[in-house]
XYZ file of C-alpha atoms in Angstrom:
175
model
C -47.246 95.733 36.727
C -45.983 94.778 33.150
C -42.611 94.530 34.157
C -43.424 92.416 36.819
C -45.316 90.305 34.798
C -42.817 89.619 32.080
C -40.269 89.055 34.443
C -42.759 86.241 35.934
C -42.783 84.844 32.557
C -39.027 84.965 31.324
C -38.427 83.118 35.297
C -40.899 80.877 34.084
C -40.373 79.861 30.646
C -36.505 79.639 31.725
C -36.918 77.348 34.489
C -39.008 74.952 31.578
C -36.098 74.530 29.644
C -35.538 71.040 28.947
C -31.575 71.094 29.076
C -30.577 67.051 28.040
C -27.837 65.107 28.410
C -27.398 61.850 25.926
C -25.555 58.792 26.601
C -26.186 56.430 23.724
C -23.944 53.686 23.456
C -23.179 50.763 21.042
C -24.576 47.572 21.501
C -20.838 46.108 22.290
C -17.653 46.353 20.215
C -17.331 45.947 16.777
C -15.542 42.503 15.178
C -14.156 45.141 12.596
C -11.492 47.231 13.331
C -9.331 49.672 11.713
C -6.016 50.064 13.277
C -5.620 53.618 13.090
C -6.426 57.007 15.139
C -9.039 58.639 14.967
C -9.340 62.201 15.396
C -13.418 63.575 16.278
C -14.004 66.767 14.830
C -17.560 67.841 16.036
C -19.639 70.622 13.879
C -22.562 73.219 15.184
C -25.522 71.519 16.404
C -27.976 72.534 14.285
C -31.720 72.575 15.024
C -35.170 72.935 13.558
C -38.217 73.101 15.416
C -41.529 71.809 14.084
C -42.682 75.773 12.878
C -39.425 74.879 10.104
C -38.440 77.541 12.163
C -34.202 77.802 13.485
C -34.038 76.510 16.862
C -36.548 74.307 18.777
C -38.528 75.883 21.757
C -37.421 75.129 25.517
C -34.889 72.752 24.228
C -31.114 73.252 25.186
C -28.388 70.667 23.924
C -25.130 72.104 25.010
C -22.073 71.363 22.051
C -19.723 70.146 24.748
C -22.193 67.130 25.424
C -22.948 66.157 22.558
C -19.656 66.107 21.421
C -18.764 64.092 24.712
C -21.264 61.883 24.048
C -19.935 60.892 20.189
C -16.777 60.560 21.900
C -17.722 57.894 24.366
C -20.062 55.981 21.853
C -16.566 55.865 19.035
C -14.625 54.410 21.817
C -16.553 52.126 23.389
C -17.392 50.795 19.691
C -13.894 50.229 19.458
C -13.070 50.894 15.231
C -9.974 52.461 15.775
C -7.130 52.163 18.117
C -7.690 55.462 19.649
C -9.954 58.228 19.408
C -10.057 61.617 20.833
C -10.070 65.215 19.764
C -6.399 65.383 18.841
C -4.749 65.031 15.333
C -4.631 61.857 14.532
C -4.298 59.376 11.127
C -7.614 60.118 10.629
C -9.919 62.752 10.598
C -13.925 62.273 10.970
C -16.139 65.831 10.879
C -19.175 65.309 12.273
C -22.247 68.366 11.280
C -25.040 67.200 13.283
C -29.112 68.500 12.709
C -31.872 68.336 15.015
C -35.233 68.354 13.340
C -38.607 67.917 15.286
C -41.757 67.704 13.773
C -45.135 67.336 15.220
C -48.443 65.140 14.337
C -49.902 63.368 16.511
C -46.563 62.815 18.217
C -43.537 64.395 17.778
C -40.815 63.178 16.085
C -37.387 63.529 16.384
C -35.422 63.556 13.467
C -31.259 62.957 13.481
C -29.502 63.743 10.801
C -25.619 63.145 10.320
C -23.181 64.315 7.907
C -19.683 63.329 8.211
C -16.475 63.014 6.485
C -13.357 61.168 6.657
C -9.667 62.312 5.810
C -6.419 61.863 6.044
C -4.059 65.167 6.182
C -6.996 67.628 4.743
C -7.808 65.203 2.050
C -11.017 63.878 1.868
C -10.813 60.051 1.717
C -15.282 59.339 2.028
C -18.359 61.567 2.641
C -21.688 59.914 4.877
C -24.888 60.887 5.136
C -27.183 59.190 7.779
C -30.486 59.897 9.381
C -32.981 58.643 11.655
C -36.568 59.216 12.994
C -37.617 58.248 16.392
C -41.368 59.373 17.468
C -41.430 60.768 20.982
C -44.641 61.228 23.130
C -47.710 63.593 22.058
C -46.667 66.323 24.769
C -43.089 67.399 25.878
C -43.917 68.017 29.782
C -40.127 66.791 31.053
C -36.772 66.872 30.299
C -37.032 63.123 29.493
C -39.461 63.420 26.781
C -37.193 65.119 24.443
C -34.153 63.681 25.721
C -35.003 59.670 25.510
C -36.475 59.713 21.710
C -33.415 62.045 20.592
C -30.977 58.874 22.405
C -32.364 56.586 20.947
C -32.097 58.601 16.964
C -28.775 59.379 17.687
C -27.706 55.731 18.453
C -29.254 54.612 15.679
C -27.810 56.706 13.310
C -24.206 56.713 15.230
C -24.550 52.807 14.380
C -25.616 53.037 10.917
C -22.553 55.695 10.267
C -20.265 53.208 11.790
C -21.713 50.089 10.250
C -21.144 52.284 6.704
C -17.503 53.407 8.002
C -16.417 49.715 8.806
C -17.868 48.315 6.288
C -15.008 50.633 4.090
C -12.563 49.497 6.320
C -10.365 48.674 3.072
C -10.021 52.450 2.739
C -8.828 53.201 6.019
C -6.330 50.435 6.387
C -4.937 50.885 2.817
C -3.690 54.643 3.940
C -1.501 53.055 6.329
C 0.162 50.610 4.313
């Protein structure tokens, strides 16, 4: 009967998992542009549930998404003359962390650290992070996924606001 009953549970609890897929996306392309390529280097996801505890419960962001998903939001931004996960002029490592915390509502906190070379040396280090408050339960896939969009784009376009705004740094290593 125990067996049965935790088996009930694991199909449960595993059908509940809110699996999410992002998709957030500049407002339009930039008017600053560095005419280099850029080479996307994406880190661990990293995440911390509201206990402060590793992990966050019956939430699953698969790596290959999210790194699709930086991808798509670089070039349709449209910095640098190419982008992709191949060497390039430039190199940008991205370590991402997922924090969410809970009051009232929860929050979902994005947090991004990234770094910029050229040929292993380290040309600028960024740190950017964002808060976005989700709703007070986290019933469907679309309560997690929406608020952590909209943190991510907002802290993909503060990165890249910082980035461009160094653009002197970037074009000065091809010259």
């Amino acid at each position: 009967m125990h067996v049965r009953l935790l088996i009930l549970l694991l199909i449960v609890l595993a059908g509940c998992v809110h699996r999410i897929q992002v998709n957030p996306l500049p407002a339009g392309p930039t008017s600053t542009t560095i005419p280099r390529s850029l080479q996307i280097a994406i880190g661990p996801l990293l995440m911390e549930g509201a206990d402060h505890m590793p992990g966050i419960a019956l939430l699953e962001w698969p790596h290959r998404d999210m790194s699709q998903a930086f991808i798509r939001y670089v070039q349709q931004r449209d910095t640098f003359s190419s982008v992709s996960t191949n060497p390039a002029d430039l190199t940008l490592r991205i370590t991402t962390k997922l924090a969410l915390t809970s009051r009232d509502r929860y929050h979902y906190r994005i947090r991004l650290q990234a770094e910029m070379s050229e040929t292993a040396q380290l040309i600028k280090a960024y740190l950017v992070e964002h808060v976005v408050a989700g709703s007070s339960v986290r019933w469907v896939t679309a309560s997690d996924r929406d608020p952590i969009e909209a943190a991510l784009q907002l802290a993909l376009d503060d990165l890249f606001t910082q980035i461009e705004a160094d653009q002197a740094l970037y074009v000065r290593g091809k010259e």
